[in-house]
Amino acid sequence: MSAPTTERSIELDIGGMTCASCAARIEKKLNRIDGVTATVNYATEKAKVSFPESVTSDQLIERVVDTGYTAMVHDPAPARTATASPEDAPTDSPLRQLRQKLLISLALAVPVIALAMIPALQFRNWQWLSLTLATPVVFWGGAAFHRAAWVNARHATATMDTLISLGTLAAFSWSVYALFFGDAGMPGMKHGFSFAVERGSSASNIYLEVAAGVIVFILAGRYFESRAKDRAGSALRALLELGAKDVAVLREGTEHRIPVAELKVGDLFLVRPGEKVATDGEVTEGSSALDMSMLTGESVPVEVGPGDSVIGATVNAGGVLTVRATRVGSDTQLAQMATLVEDAQNGKAPVQRLADRVAGVFVPIVIAIAVATLGFWLGTGSAVTIAFGAAVAVLIIACPCALGLATPTALLVGTGRGAQLGILIKGPQVLESTRRIDTVVLDKTGTVTTGTMSLAEVVPGAGQDRDELLAVAASVEHGSEHPLARAVVRGAVEKGLSEQRVEQFVSHGGKGVQGLVGDRAVVVGRTELLQDWSITLPESLAQAKSEAEHAGRTAIVVAWDGVARGVLVIADAIKATSADAVADMRALGLTPVLLTGDNAAAARTVADEVGIDEVIAEVLPADKLDVVKGLQQQGKVVAMVGDGVNDAAALAQADLGLAMGTGTDVAIEAGDITLVRGDLRTVATAIRLSRRTLSTIKGNLFWAFGYNVAAIPLAAAGLLNPMLAGAAMALSSVFVVSNSLRLRGFRG
């Protein structure tokens, strides 16, 4: 039996692509190499390639070059460090060059179009001025199209550039023929302009306005496409630019200012008020509040102190912090977020694969239709110019640039907007999943609840003051590191109660604590500890304790001077937004299901509070996967929302996995969508955004397909002037881009 081959992956930057047909052609050529699986994205100008060890990256690049394009291994370093400022961008960027070419071509083409369309402007020998102005537009402005068409011809293929080049050169060549060998060059020649190709036209007609106008319209379309791609990627660039540029690092007790890129895991660094946290780390000294809004959208600052984790790019709003770096460079949460966004934008949705296949066969079919149109008109005895005009119009109107842009532009804008909202969509295939989801399984701890114990209720005994009871208990518990003790202390702090001095503190592992508070001998803990002190609970406190435990909560008893004084109820607090989140899910037609390993009573209490009807409780971590499978076997399309390591398998099994960004790396890796904020309300927002993006893609595809299907017969019938055909074709691309950019206004 042969040993399994190890598969590697690489990302290539592709140059020279001008349309979706180019991407389809490169993809096809790469996939012909044994063992290679390639996806080429026209919008991002990248190829993601998986290949066996028997294939080298040089072979892949050579195949792309042989196909007529350029390729180089993608260098992630500039994107990851995000240290380059916008001012560092080259002044001769492709977008700037394209804009310059468009403006010059437009200035030259406008007089040509005006002279052709308005007979009153046609002075003596106007046609020769038109030729002078149109020539640089056709050959300089349209150079990229002609160059691409020539490369395609050398490889015996055709793309959308072939249509553009053939159409404009045919119109220009006919015009030159008419000027030099026909009647069009005669002084005083005039011709009108109409929306249809008139029968009876002769060699006195010129189409310079068609050649120049089509080039300008298509350049305009390409410029707006490029600008849209640039704007769509701005969310990712903004995300990367959130990071700090330099940091005050402590080495051998001395402070040094160094670039963030030089930080190493384990380094101690300072974060002063107003500064950004340089990288992910753990606070070792100091306490402060961090503004997370730039990264997560959460407006309320988060309090941190020694032992708390902090995220790079968040802003210190309070005191000085000393932080130990735990993750640097591409391992930080910010860099991982950027990677997720890039991966999503580089992938392809199933709907785009359909568009690519259509684009691959569309061009040859259109050329055949144009030839057939020319033959038909000539065969019916029509003038050569009628036949010629109809054939050129077919070539121009059919250029399916809108088809190639339909999916990638919407995907770029949608995923970029998601990143701004704290929603990271891993791949375009995720969009397909959101359309069919009907059931949402919610892990309880850390998803519906906060995942940390908090004080839920204070039940004082007869004659006891509630605040005094809590203050005394918190004073003793302050010396303990137990999660229940921490919950009591936080509860007292939130109520503004001051702690008192404690003496003779003793911790009884797992049972509770004791100590002297003033002249009171205080015991706080389980009933077993109180029994050791021969303290019994009065009936009212025993009932309160029983009710709390029946609801799945934890009850601890407070006693002093040999008498039980009250009961403190501790619970995993429900997130304030969970009930609203469940209501949002129901509004989308989804059925929420609560999944937990807790007992049924505790689960039911939480479910009732947030509005969930169906509860699956007492599930072992290993069984969560089986629960998801069981729901799927019932015919349900399941989304799973979780945050822990034990949720990873279920997240991967679900039709759509949504990982809370506040959870573990394993869960985030297993999910399809990461919710950065950890706010359950973003589940509905993520699904709405995904569905909106998918519907935008489908709307774009419908327009692109419908446009070509409707327009080609009109052009073949001689009912469209070639220049108007070019304008309509370019405007269809602009429409698709504009429609996609509407996603930038998505609010959730």
XYZ file of C-alpha atoms in Angstrom:
748
model
C 0.000 0.000 0.000
C 1.430 3.393 -0.967
C 2.163 5.939 1.726
C -0.233 8.860 1.885
C 1.046 12.037 0.273
C 1.461 15.131 2.416
C -0.519 18.038 1.045
C 0.695 21.604 1.308
C -1.014 24.876 0.546
C 0.189 28.193 -0.804
C -1.266 31.562 -1.744
C -0.190 33.209 -4.987
C -0.573 36.834 -6.039
C -1.807 36.787 -9.647
C -1.135 39.665 -12.032
C -2.611 40.480 -15.418
C -6.175 39.285 -14.828
C -8.759 41.577 -16.358
C -11.981 39.604 -15.975
C -13.571 36.510 -14.434
C -12.750 34.482 -17.545
C -9.046 35.037 -16.812
C -9.515 33.655 -13.306
C -11.440 30.644 -14.634
C -8.716 29.953 -17.179
C -5.855 30.095 -14.632
C -7.825 27.918 -12.244
C -8.442 25.344 -14.969
C -4.761 25.233 -15.961
C -3.580 24.812 -12.355
C -6.118 22.093 -11.614
C -4.797 20.065 -14.563
C -1.595 19.407 -12.589
C -1.890 16.036 -10.830
C -2.905 16.425 -7.198
C -3.404 20.187 -7.372
C -6.578 21.889 -6.170
C -6.694 25.606 -6.964
C -9.175 28.414 -6.425
C -8.529 31.701 -8.230
C -10.394 34.820 -7.160
C -10.588 37.667 -9.674
C -11.669 40.221 -7.056
C -8.748 39.650 -4.669
C -6.271 38.711 -7.438
C -5.118 35.712 -5.429
C -4.964 31.957 -5.941
C -5.218 29.501 -3.067
C -3.520 26.265 -4.103
C -3.259 22.893 -2.356
C -0.628 20.613 -3.845
C 1.301 17.397 -3.062
C 5.017 17.248 -2.209
C 5.775 16.079 -5.740
C 4.810 19.553 -7.004
C 6.832 22.696 -6.258
C 5.692 26.291 -5.972
C 7.959 27.141 -8.920
C 6.003 24.689 -11.080
C 2.758 26.371 -10.082
C 4.139 29.822 -10.902
C 5.506 28.541 -14.217
C 2.075 27.163 -15.148
C 0.447 30.550 -14.452
C 3.125 32.369 -16.480
C 2.690 29.923 -19.369
C -1.007 30.752 -19.285
C -0.173 34.401 -19.945
C -0.238 35.948 -16.478
C 2.194 36.760 -13.685
C 2.398 35.010 -10.318
C 4.417 35.223 -7.135
C 4.142 33.668 -3.700
C 2.023 35.914 -1.478
C 4.026 37.633 1.269
C 1.804 37.980 4.350
C 4.329 40.029 6.305
C 3.137 43.516 5.283
C -0.477 42.639 6.021
C 0.314 41.017 9.352
C 2.468 43.762 10.771
C 0.205 46.522 9.523
C 2.956 49.028 10.208
C 2.864 50.706 6.826
C 0.980 53.975 6.810
C -1.291 55.073 3.974
C 1.310 57.712 3.104
C 3.733 54.912 2.208
C 1.538 53.790 -0.693
C 3.228 54.337 -4.069
C 2.042 57.325 -6.039
C 1.931 55.197 -9.213
C -0.522 52.661 -7.786
C -2.629 50.709 -10.330
C -5.781 52.508 -9.190
C -4.156 55.913 -9.657
C -2.824 54.923 -13.105
C -6.231 53.630 -14.148
C -7.873 56.866 -13.007
C -5.362 58.930 -14.988
C -5.909 56.837 -18.114
C -9.677 57.125 -17.722
C -9.634 60.924 -17.376
C -7.346 61.469 -20.385
C -9.340 59.027 -22.519
C -12.572 60.685 -21.447
C -11.268 64.131 -22.401
C -10.306 62.841 -25.866
C -13.457 60.760 -26.420
C -16.095 63.338 -25.467
C -15.519 65.521 -28.577
C -15.525 62.396 -30.787
C -18.863 61.252 -29.367
C -20.363 64.749 -29.486
C -19.377 65.269 -33.129
C -20.878 61.914 -34.121
C -24.130 62.355 -32.221
C -24.871 66.025 -32.997
C -24.919 66.835 -36.766
C -24.921 70.579 -36.016
C -21.379 70.253 -34.654
C -20.051 68.501 -37.761
C -17.850 71.205 -39.325
C -15.878 70.718 -42.525
C -13.411 67.782 -42.150
C -14.650 67.049 -38.612
C -14.155 63.338 -39.266
C -10.364 63.739 -39.419
C -10.310 65.438 -36.017
C -12.341 62.506 -34.694
C -9.758 60.077 -36.072
C -6.937 62.080 -34.452
C -8.650 62.106 -31.049
C -9.949 58.535 -31.171
C -6.643 56.870 -32.108
C -4.874 57.346 -28.724
C -8.046 56.328 -26.888
C -8.307 53.054 -28.803
C -4.628 52.107 -28.734
C -3.389 53.727 -25.509
C -6.550 53.758 -23.416
C -7.473 50.248 -24.554
C -3.930 48.839 -24.539
C -4.619 46.502 -21.610
C -7.575 44.928 -23.415
C -5.683 44.440 -26.668
C -2.640 43.049 -24.858
C -4.790 40.548 -22.959
C -6.616 39.557 -26.145
C -3.275 38.935 -27.881
C -2.034 36.765 -24.999
C -5.298 34.819 -25.117
C -5.020 34.360 -28.879
C -1.481 32.989 -28.541
C -2.850 30.365 -26.151
C -5.830 29.635 -28.413
C -8.329 30.913 -25.848
C -10.733 33.821 -25.583
C -11.870 35.943 -22.645
C -14.020 38.997 -22.172
C -11.040 41.123 -23.205
C -11.226 39.351 -26.552
C -14.752 40.680 -27.006
C -13.710 44.219 -26.100
C -10.629 44.184 -28.314
C -12.407 42.622 -31.308
C -15.337 44.995 -31.053
C -13.360 48.230 -30.717
C -10.675 47.323 -33.271
C -13.345 46.241 -35.739
C -15.166 49.564 -35.324
C -11.916 51.526 -35.633
C -10.668 49.521 -38.629
C -13.966 49.960 -40.477
C -13.825 53.696 -39.814
C -10.260 53.946 -41.172
C -11.333 51.977 -44.270
C -14.338 54.276 -44.785
C -12.175 57.390 -44.387
C -9.375 56.359 -46.724
C -11.119 54.111 -49.214
C -14.772 55.087 -48.966
C -16.760 58.298 -49.036
C -16.401 59.147 -45.322
C -13.202 61.161 -45.848
C -14.799 63.614 -48.263
C -14.916 67.266 -47.108
C -18.371 68.230 -45.867
C -19.351 64.626 -44.991
C -22.126 64.424 -42.396
C -24.029 61.567 -40.827
C -26.753 61.345 -38.234
C -26.986 59.282 -35.076
C -29.812 56.936 -34.055
C -30.496 54.210 -31.538
C -30.753 51.568 -34.285
C -28.478 50.579 -37.148
C -30.161 52.052 -40.173
C -30.612 49.964 -43.315
C -29.071 51.488 -46.375
C -25.914 52.638 -44.575
C -22.813 52.686 -46.760
C -19.090 53.121 -46.502
C -19.715 56.778 -45.688
C -20.457 55.774 -42.082
C -17.701 55.776 -39.470
C -17.765 54.224 -35.988
C -14.980 56.149 -34.280
C -17.397 57.220 -31.554
C -18.150 53.540 -30.939
C -14.479 52.589 -30.626
C -13.588 55.526 -28.358
C -16.842 55.470 -26.391
C -16.699 51.760 -25.610
C -13.099 52.034 -24.384
C -14.022 54.946 -22.101
C -17.134 53.235 -20.740
C -15.221 50.037 -20.035
C -12.315 51.919 -18.461
C -14.847 53.669 -16.243
C -16.356 50.320 -15.293
C -12.919 48.887 -14.523
C -12.001 51.949 -12.468
C -15.135 51.745 -10.346
C -14.604 47.992 -9.973
C -11.046 48.556 -8.741
C -12.119 51.327 -6.410
C -14.898 49.124 -5.053
C -12.409 46.326 -4.346
C -10.155 48.840 -2.638
C -12.999 50.212 -0.524
C -14.317 46.739 0.241
C -10.911 45.791 1.635
C -10.782 48.899 3.832
C -12.404 47.064 6.741
C -9.531 44.589 6.769
C -6.921 47.327 6.533
C -8.628 49.256 9.320
C -8.618 46.093 11.410
C -4.892 45.616 10.873
C -4.131 49.269 11.544
C -5.751 49.071 14.995
C -2.541 47.632 16.414
C 0.065 49.677 18.261
C 3.195 50.636 16.307
C 5.720 50.710 19.172
C 5.880 49.645 22.814
C 7.693 50.433 26.067
C 9.290 47.089 26.963
C 10.983 46.335 30.301
C 14.288 44.506 29.990
C 16.561 44.054 33.011
C 14.496 46.637 34.852
C 15.054 49.310 32.200
C 12.400 50.708 29.884
C 13.133 50.598 26.128
C 10.948 51.878 23.281
C 10.927 49.315 20.460
C 8.735 48.475 17.433
C 5.938 46.043 18.250
C 7.346 43.597 15.677
C 10.373 43.060 17.979
C 8.284 41.953 20.974
C 8.794 38.359 22.111
C 6.586 36.031 24.130
C 7.383 36.546 27.821
C 8.464 40.194 27.478
C 7.102 42.613 30.066
C 5.807 45.901 28.678
C 4.094 49.010 30.009
C 0.728 50.361 28.884
C 0.131 53.914 30.037
C -3.276 55.675 30.048
C -4.389 56.427 26.497
C -1.979 53.945 24.923
C -2.909 50.829 22.987
C -2.045 47.419 24.384
C 0.813 46.297 22.142
C -0.058 42.600 21.943
C -2.072 39.873 23.651
C -0.884 39.295 27.191
C -1.575 38.923 30.903
C -1.573 41.760 33.430
C 1.135 41.317 36.086
C 0.832 44.677 37.849
C -1.671 47.508 38.010
C -5.388 47.774 37.391
C -7.298 49.751 34.828
C -10.246 49.775 32.443
C -9.723 48.844 28.798
C -11.723 50.381 25.953
C -12.533 47.396 23.685
C -14.825 49.320 21.322
C -12.407 49.523 18.380
C -11.926 45.786 18.369
C -15.227 44.352 19.573
C -17.723 47.215 19.342
C -18.384 46.904 23.091
C -18.824 50.433 24.461
C -18.483 49.624 28.189
C -14.826 49.574 29.366
C -13.663 46.274 30.846
C -11.958 46.301 34.247
C -8.679 44.349 34.371
C -6.135 43.597 37.073
C -3.298 41.170 37.840
C -3.959 37.777 36.266
C -6.450 39.089 33.677
C -5.880 38.563 29.963
C -5.743 41.579 27.652
C -6.038 41.828 23.871
C -3.701 43.759 21.622
C -5.083 46.990 20.077
C -7.427 47.721 22.994
C -6.947 51.138 24.636
C -5.961 51.690 28.246
C -8.484 54.111 29.731
C -7.186 54.178 33.312
C -3.999 53.433 35.238
C -0.597 52.109 34.229
C -0.483 48.371 33.451
C 2.464 46.025 33.310
C 1.680 43.206 30.894
C 3.511 39.989 30.037
C 3.255 39.165 26.322
C 1.635 35.772 25.717
C 1.074 35.959 21.943
C 2.873 38.066 19.358
C 2.804 38.637 15.602
C 0.515 36.375 13.620
C -0.611 34.526 16.790
C -2.450 37.523 18.267
C -6.201 37.746 18.236
C -6.065 40.805 15.955
C -3.890 38.972 13.404
C -6.115 35.883 13.582
C -9.170 38.053 12.952
C -7.456 39.506 9.898
C -6.574 36.016 8.664
C -10.188 34.900 9.011
C -11.393 37.875 6.996
C -8.757 37.323 4.300
C -9.591 33.631 4.055
C -13.266 34.436 3.680
C -12.607 36.970 0.941
C -10.261 34.647 -0.936
C -12.694 31.741 -1.029
C -15.538 31.036 -3.392
C -19.189 30.398 -2.753
C -20.948 27.669 -4.770
C -22.902 30.368 -6.604
C -19.635 31.901 -7.803
C -18.375 28.576 -9.136
C -21.469 28.495 -11.356
C -20.661 31.998 -12.628
C -17.048 30.988 -13.336
C -18.130 27.965 -15.354
C -20.542 30.075 -17.379
C -17.879 32.739 -18.018
C -15.470 30.056 -19.241
C -17.741 28.987 -22.119
C -19.550 32.268 -22.650
C -16.912 34.050 -24.734
C -16.564 31.435 -27.519
C -20.348 31.227 -27.789
C -20.622 35.026 -28.116
C -17.970 35.123 -30.851
C -19.910 32.414 -32.689
C -23.133 34.452 -32.335
C -21.350 37.569 -33.662
C -20.050 35.651 -36.697
C -23.517 34.180 -37.270
C -25.045 37.674 -37.006
C -22.612 39.030 -39.579
C -23.360 36.099 -41.904
C -27.133 36.450 -41.470
C -27.233 40.157 -42.321
C -24.935 39.710 -45.288
C -26.950 36.698 -46.416
C -30.156 38.719 -46.440
C -28.614 41.277 -48.796
C -28.205 44.019 -46.193
C -25.466 46.608 -46.418
C -22.078 45.620 -45.051
C -22.303 48.375 -42.426
C -25.611 47.021 -41.104
C -24.137 43.534 -40.773
C -20.932 44.896 -39.339
C -22.684 47.166 -36.800
C -24.892 44.354 -35.516
C -21.928 41.970 -35.118
C -19.869 44.572 -33.251
C -22.840 45.346 -30.972
C -23.132 41.630 -30.107
C -19.448 41.477 -29.172
C -19.682 44.544 -26.972
C -23.036 44.007 -25.265
C -22.167 40.419 -24.343
C -19.026 41.211 -22.350
C -19.990 39.615 -19.015
C -17.885 41.727 -16.656
C -20.906 42.054 -14.363
C -21.085 38.272 -14.188
C -17.532 38.022 -12.920
C -18.051 40.762 -10.340
C -21.420 39.575 -9.016
C -20.084 37.321 -6.262
C -16.633 38.632 -5.260
C -17.660 42.254 -4.768
C -20.635 41.323 -2.571
C -18.461 38.863 -0.659
C -15.708 41.422 -0.127
C -18.094 44.086 1.133
C -20.186 41.680 3.236
C -17.252 40.082 5.039
C -15.590 43.455 5.503
C -18.746 44.877 7.066
C -18.987 41.788 9.255
C -15.463 42.430 10.566
C -16.484 45.969 11.521
C -19.467 44.566 13.453
C -17.348 41.967 15.235
C -18.570 39.104 13.024
C -15.852 37.100 11.289
C -17.173 34.910 8.472
C -14.625 32.174 7.729
C -15.575 31.366 4.168
C -18.111 32.079 1.430
C -19.616 28.602 1.719
C -20.908 29.756 5.116
C -23.344 32.081 3.336
C -25.093 29.103 1.752
C -25.563 27.485 5.175
C -27.278 30.469 6.783
C -30.087 30.414 4.231
C -31.319 26.991 5.362
C -30.837 27.155 9.150
C -34.024 26.459 11.143
C -32.689 25.385 14.579
C -30.113 27.093 16.835
C -28.517 25.028 19.615
C -27.170 27.262 22.393
C -24.575 26.029 24.840
C -25.568 27.440 28.240
C -22.341 28.222 30.079
C -20.402 31.114 28.587
C -22.928 31.583 25.801
C -26.339 32.263 27.329
C -24.714 32.853 30.720
C -21.516 34.693 31.590
C -19.656 31.524 32.568
C -18.584 33.078 35.891
C -20.289 32.681 39.255
C -22.005 35.754 40.654
C -24.153 36.661 43.607
C -27.773 36.129 42.606
C -29.655 36.663 45.882
C -29.144 37.533 49.559
C -31.688 35.952 51.930
C -31.354 37.413 55.473
C -32.690 35.538 58.505
C -35.241 36.990 60.879
C -34.130 40.353 62.219
C -30.972 40.526 60.072
C -29.940 43.428 57.840
C -29.294 42.361 54.232
C -26.342 44.705 53.626
C -24.709 43.891 56.955
C -25.031 40.175 56.226
C -23.324 40.551 52.840
C -20.610 42.903 54.126
C -19.604 40.542 56.947
C -19.601 37.500 54.632
C -17.539 39.342 51.987
C -15.000 40.450 54.624
C -14.260 36.822 55.531
C -14.463 35.524 51.964
C -11.925 38.119 50.807
C -9.143 35.846 52.006
C -10.287 32.942 49.814
C -9.564 32.316 46.122
C -12.555 29.994 45.665
C -14.894 30.999 42.782
C -17.849 31.148 45.203
C -15.876 33.432 47.510
C -14.929 35.673 44.574
C -18.624 35.905 43.645
C -19.549 37.039 47.161
C -16.787 39.665 47.237
C -17.783 41.017 43.806
C -21.422 41.190 44.945
C -20.457 43.316 47.928
C -18.248 45.615 45.838
C -21.067 46.133 43.302
C -23.350 47.243 46.154
C -20.707 49.641 47.460
C -20.286 47.844 50.788
C -16.981 48.314 52.603
C -15.032 45.363 53.931
C -14.023 45.043 57.569
C -10.779 43.845 59.136
C -10.593 40.068 59.570
C -8.432 38.202 62.052
C -7.699 34.508 62.575
C -8.797 33.622 59.061
C -9.018 29.898 58.357
C -10.016 28.161 55.128
C -11.604 24.720 55.280
C -10.913 23.318 51.799
C -14.173 22.726 49.933
C -16.364 23.519 52.960
C -15.986 27.228 53.634
C -14.094 29.801 55.704
C -14.071 31.293 59.190
C -12.620 34.352 60.885
C -13.076 37.109 63.450
C -14.798 40.271 62.210
C -14.666 42.701 65.066
C -15.994 40.758 68.047
C -17.974 38.303 65.883
C -16.819 34.752 65.150
C -18.024 34.306 61.570
C -18.486 31.089 59.601
C -19.380 31.131 55.865
C -19.829 27.948 53.868
C -21.730 24.736 53.335
C -24.064 23.233 55.945
C -21.423 20.576 56.695
C -19.113 23.290 58.093
C -21.934 24.745 60.169
C -22.721 21.296 61.556
C -19.110 21.080 62.761
C -19.947 24.162 64.813
C -23.299 22.675 65.907
C -25.177 25.407 64.072
C -28.603 24.488 62.643
C -30.663 26.328 60.028
C -34.043 27.788 60.965
C -36.896 26.587 58.758
C -37.095 29.787 56.644
C -33.395 29.662 55.704
C -33.508 25.892 55.128
C -36.399 26.435 52.688
C -34.574 29.245 50.858
C -31.493 27.029 50.562
C -33.581 24.109 49.246
C -35.362 26.270 46.644
C -32.068 27.681 45.377
C -30.520 24.228 45.016
C -33.652 22.901 43.296
C -33.230 25.677 40.729
C -29.673 24.515 40.087
C -28.012 27.284 42.074
C -25.476 27.079 44.906
C -26.413 28.242 48.405
C -23.912 29.053 51.165
C -24.824 29.889 54.738
C -23.547 32.808 56.831
C -23.432 32.434 60.629
C -21.809 34.192 63.529
C -21.790 33.743 67.251
C -23.303 30.258 66.846
C -26.443 31.417 64.960
C -27.270 31.092 61.227
C -27.862 34.647 59.989
C -28.718 34.192 56.288
C -28.202 32.430 52.964
C -26.251 33.693 49.940
C -27.369 32.288 46.570
C -24.647 31.981 43.896
C -25.366 31.288 40.234
C -23.862 31.518 36.771
C -25.380 34.864 35.804
C -27.438 35.113 32.643
C -26.069 37.654 30.185
C -28.193 40.779 30.077
C -28.574 40.463 26.306
C -29.537 36.775 26.128
C -33.318 37.246 26.281
C -33.233 39.852 23.495
C -30.976 37.548 21.474
C -33.436 34.644 21.727
C -36.281 36.949 20.677
C -34.221 38.038 17.630
C -33.670 34.406 16.664
C -37.380 33.662 16.875
C -38.071 36.697 14.691
C -35.849 35.092 12.031
C -37.967 31.935 12.176
C -35.363 29.954 14.127
C -36.091 27.517 16.964
C -33.663 27.968 19.901
C -32.600 24.899 21.915
C -30.681 25.139 25.216
C -27.927 22.538 25.624
C -26.106 22.037 28.936
C -24.429 19.557 31.223
C -26.203 21.091 34.237
C -29.144 19.441 35.920
C -32.569 19.822 34.364
C -33.844 22.199 37.061
C -30.981 24.665 36.582
C -31.325 24.491 32.813
C -35.073 25.027 32.978
C -34.615 28.112 35.173
C -32.245 29.688 32.655
C -34.432 28.685 29.693
C -37.542 30.218 31.239
C -35.736 33.464 31.941
C -34.524 33.923 28.355
C -37.578 32.497 26.575
C -36.389 29.081 25.344
C -38.920 26.242 25.237
C -36.768 23.240 24.348
C -34.053 22.169 26.818
C -31.543 19.305 26.553
C -29.845 18.992 29.967
C -27.364 16.746 31.793
C -25.399 16.181 28.592
C -21.789 15.090 28.950
C -19.262 17.125 26.929
C -18.568 14.166 24.655
C -22.289 13.772 23.937
C -22.884 17.276 22.548
C -21.817 16.042 19.122
C -24.453 13.285 19.279
C -27.144 15.829 20.175
C -26.376 17.848 17.032
C -26.317 14.682 14.918
C -29.651 13.608 16.396
C -31.299 16.911 15.475
C -29.903 16.650 11.946
C -31.270 13.126 11.620
C -34.676 14.567 12.461
C -34.377 16.665 9.319
C -33.392 19.890 11.057
C -30.704 22.222 9.727
C -28.707 23.095 12.826
C -26.623 26.070 13.892
C -24.540 25.534 17.019
C -23.368 28.371 19.273
C -20.630 27.598 21.805
C -17.429 28.829 23.385
C -15.580 25.951 25.028
C -13.192 23.223 24.010
C -15.969 20.717 24.636
C -18.119 22.508 22.043
C -15.574 22.204 19.214
C -16.777 18.858 17.828
C -20.416 19.962 17.882
C -19.489 23.274 16.215
C -17.738 21.373 13.441
C -20.631 18.901 13.030
C -23.333 21.572 12.874
C -24.470 22.905 9.511
C -23.362 26.307 10.816
C -20.973 26.722 13.749
C -20.892 30.058 15.574
C -18.072 30.437 18.098
C -18.104 33.114 20.774
C -14.948 35.218 20.425
C -14.634 35.262 24.221
C -14.224 31.473 24.193
C -11.344 29.122 23.529
C -9.151 29.088 20.429
C -10.227 25.515 19.727
C -13.892 26.512 19.567
C -13.121 29.515 17.380
C -11.120 27.325 15.003
C -13.984 24.818 14.736
C -16.689 27.413 14.062
C -17.739 28.863 10.709
C -18.442 32.310 12.147
C -16.687 33.942 15.098
C -18.638 36.447 17.206
C -15.889 38.692 18.567
C -17.910 40.421 21.276
C -19.331 37.333 22.933
C -22.756 39.035 22.763
C -25.422 36.474 21.866
C -27.387 39.130 19.963
C -24.752 39.029 17.244
C -25.908 35.496 16.351
C -29.021 36.933 14.712
C -26.997 39.813 13.272
C -24.490 37.372 11.745
C -27.254 35.302 10.170
C -28.991 38.415 8.836
C -25.721 39.749 7.374
C -24.915 36.391 5.768
C -28.399 36.113 4.280
C -28.274 39.717 3.051
C -24.883 39.082 1.408
C -26.174 35.908 -0.231
C -29.283 37.666 -1.528
C -27.084 40.471 -2.899
C -24.963 37.899 -4.746
C -28.043 36.267 -6.222
C -29.472 39.648 -7.204
C -26.196 40.527 -8.920
C -26.131 37.211 -10.789
C -29.745 37.602 -11.869
C -28.995 41.061 -13.257
C -25.842 39.890 -15.047
C -27.472 36.802 -16.581
C -30.718 38.567 -17.419
C -28.898 41.507 -18.957
C -26.898 39.344 -21.367
C -29.816 37.080 -22.250
C -32.043 40.056 -23.062
C -29.453 42.236 -24.781
C -27.695 39.822 -27.150
C -30.809 39.154 -29.298
C -31.465 42.911 -29.515
C -27.904 43.536 -30.674
C -28.038 40.659 -33.168
C -31.279 42.065 -34.555
C -29.543 45.382 -35.257
C -31.577 47.258 -32.680
C -28.653 48.562 -30.602
C -26.053 51.098 -31.648
C -22.599 49.617 -30.782
C -21.634 52.592 -28.628
C -24.850 52.350 -26.607
C -24.168 48.638 -26.247
C -20.757 49.456 -24.751
C -22.269 51.992 -22.376
C -24.927 49.540 -21.230
C -22.332 46.815 -20.692
C -20.133 49.081 -18.562
C -23.136 50.371 -16.606
C -24.163 46.805 -15.762
C -20.795 46.342 -14.022
C -21.215 49.626 -12.185
C -24.692 48.520 -11.103
C -23.361 45.251 -9.685
C -20.588 47.038 -7.786
C -22.983 49.690 -6.459
C -25.493 47.054 -5.402
C -22.755 45.223 -3.491
C -21.564 48.410 -1.800
C -25.012 48.838 -0.259
C -23.921 46.141 2.211
C -21.567 48.701 3.759
C -24.649 50.315 5.266
C -25.824 47.108 6.980
C -26.671 47.860 10.605
C -27.958 44.467 11.796
